[in-house]
mmCIF file of C-alpha atoms in Angstrom:
data_model
loop_
_atom_site.group_PDB
_atom_site.id
_atom_site.type_symbol
_atom_site.label_atom_id
_atom_site.label_comp_id
_atom_site.label_asym_id
_atom_site.label_seq_id
_atom_site.Cartn_x
_atom_site.Cartn_y
_atom_site.Cartn_z
ATOM 1 C CA ARG A 1 5.813 31.398 -82.325
ATOM 2 C CA GLN A 2 7.695 30.922 -79.106
ATOM 3 C CA ALA A 3 10.213 28.266 -78.236
ATOM 4 C CA VAL A 4 12.504 27.439 -75.329
ATOM 5 C CA LEU A 5 16.110 27.685 -76.486
ATOM 6 C CA GLU A 6 17.826 27.244 -73.147
ATOM 7 C CA TYR A 7 17.012 27.047 -69.473
ATOM 8 C CA GLN A 8 18.525 26.890 -66.012
ATOM 9 C CA VAL A 9 18.200 23.994 -63.606
ATOM 10 C CA PHE A 10 18.893 24.396 -59.901
ATOM 11 C CA TYR A 11 20.105 21.357 -57.951
ATOM 12 C CA ARG A 12 21.293 21.045 -54.401
ATOM 13 C CA GLN A 13 24.974 20.103 -54.247
ATOM 14 C CA ARG A 14 24.121 16.904 -52.381
ATOM 15 C CA TYR A 15 21.772 15.763 -55.171
ATOM 16 C CA ALA A 16 24.408 16.448 -57.843
ATOM 17 C CA ASP A 17 27.077 14.643 -55.812
ATOM 18 C CA GLU A 18 24.886 11.575 -55.312
ATOM 19 C CA ALA A 19 23.760 11.437 -58.945
ATOM 20 C CA PHE A 20 27.388 11.718 -60.080
ATOM 21 C CA ALA A 21 28.509 9.045 -57.617
ATOM 22 C CA SER A 22 25.831 6.668 -58.908
ATOM 23 C CA CYS A 23 27.333 6.886 -62.416
ATOM 24 C CA GLN A 24 31.008 7.155 -61.543
ATOM 25 C CA GLY A 25 31.768 3.429 -61.246
ATOM 26 C CA VAL A 26 29.745 2.268 -64.270
ATOM 27 C CA ARG A 27 31.849 0.601 -66.960
ATOM 28 C CA LEU A 28 31.102 0.263 -70.668
ATOM 29 C CA PRO A 29 31.156 -3.429 -71.597
ATOM 30 C CA ALA A 30 32.451 -2.718 -75.107
ATOM 31 C CA THR A 31 35.554 -0.875 -73.915
ATOM 32 C CA GLY A 32 35.913 -1.760 -70.244
ATOM 33 C CA GLY A 33 36.379 1.960 -69.572
ATOM 34 C CA TYR A 34 34.258 4.127 -67.343
ATOM 35 C CA ALA A 35 31.048 5.512 -68.832
ATOM 36 C CA ILE A 36 31.668 8.804 -67.040
ATOM 37 C CA ALA A 37 34.726 9.340 -69.278
ATOM 38 C CA THR A 38 32.409 9.767 -72.259
ATOM 39 C CA MET A 39 29.933 11.825 -70.246
ATOM 40 C CA CYS A 40 32.352 14.494 -69.039
ATOM 41 C CA GLY A 41 33.853 15.761 -72.269
ATOM 42 C CA ARG A 42 37.473 16.852 -72.261
ATOM 43 C CA TYR A 43 37.918 16.116 -68.552
ATOM 44 C CA GLY A 44 37.504 12.361 -68.863
ATOM 45 C CA ALA A 45 36.921 10.129 -65.861
ATOM 46 C CA GLU A 46 39.955 11.271 -63.865
ATOM 47 C CA LEU A 47 39.158 15.000 -63.743
ATOM 48 C CA CYS A 48 35.384 14.813 -63.863
ATOM 49 C CA THR A 49 33.389 16.463 -61.075
ATOM 50 C CA PRO A 50 29.636 16.747 -60.594
ATOM 51 C CA GLN A 51 29.635 20.297 -62.034
ATOM 52 C CA ARG A 52 31.786 19.348 -65.039
ATOM 53 C CA TRP A 53 29.584 16.316 -65.669
ATOM 54 C CA LEU A 54 26.413 18.402 -65.610
ATOM 55 C CA ASP A 55 27.991 21.138 -67.728
ATOM 56 C CA PHE A 56 28.806 18.592 -70.424
ATOM 57 C CA GLN A 57 25.335 17.024 -70.230
ATOM 58 C CA GLY A 58 23.760 20.448 -70.744
ATOM 59 C CA ASP A 59 26.043 21.629 -73.552
ATOM 60 C CA LYS A 60 24.064 21.831 -76.787
ATOM 61 C CA ASN A 61 27.334 21.513 -78.724
ATOM 62 C CA ASN A 62 27.992 17.966 -77.459
ATOM 63 C CA GLY A 63 25.522 16.466 -79.912
ATOM 64 C CA LEU A 64 23.384 15.017 -77.120
ATOM 65 C CA ALA A 65 21.570 17.909 -75.440
ATOM 66 C CA PRO A 66 18.547 19.177 -77.395
ATOM 67 C CA LEU A 67 19.107 22.698 -76.061
ATOM 68 C CA GLN A 68 21.468 24.546 -73.734
ATOM 69 C CA ILE A 69 20.936 23.654 -70.071
ATOM 70 C CA ASP A 70 22.659 25.729 -67.406
ATOM 71 C CA PHE A 71 22.992 23.598 -64.274
ATOM 72 C CA ARG A 72 23.375 25.676 -61.103
ATOM 73 C CA LEU A 73 24.421 23.909 -57.905
ATOM 74 C CA LEU A 74 23.070 25.374 -54.693
ATOM 75 C CA PRO A 75 24.500 24.862 -51.234
ATOM 76 C CA ASN A 76 22.885 22.044 -49.312
ATOM 77 C CA ALA A 77 19.940 23.066 -47.194
ATOM 78 C CA SER A 78 20.668 23.402 -43.525
ATOM 79 C CA GLU A 79 19.428 20.525 -41.448
ATOM 80 C CA PRO A 80 17.134 21.563 -38.591
ATOM 81 C CA GLY A 81 19.145 21.873 -35.408
#
């Protein structure tokens, strides 16, 4: 029997930045705090970055990820001149 235990995901930096930005200002009604604070582990909202956010989301030890996910951010593609 075979099973996937972990995998790598490759995102462009721009995609990661925009996804992070879309979540950054969301507040939790129950606490009034930022949702990103609970989604970035030990860094909280103040020190969270797109890479730290993704690293926490992909950490199988956080109790949320079903398996280890290694997010790799690639430089943005060059725009045609």
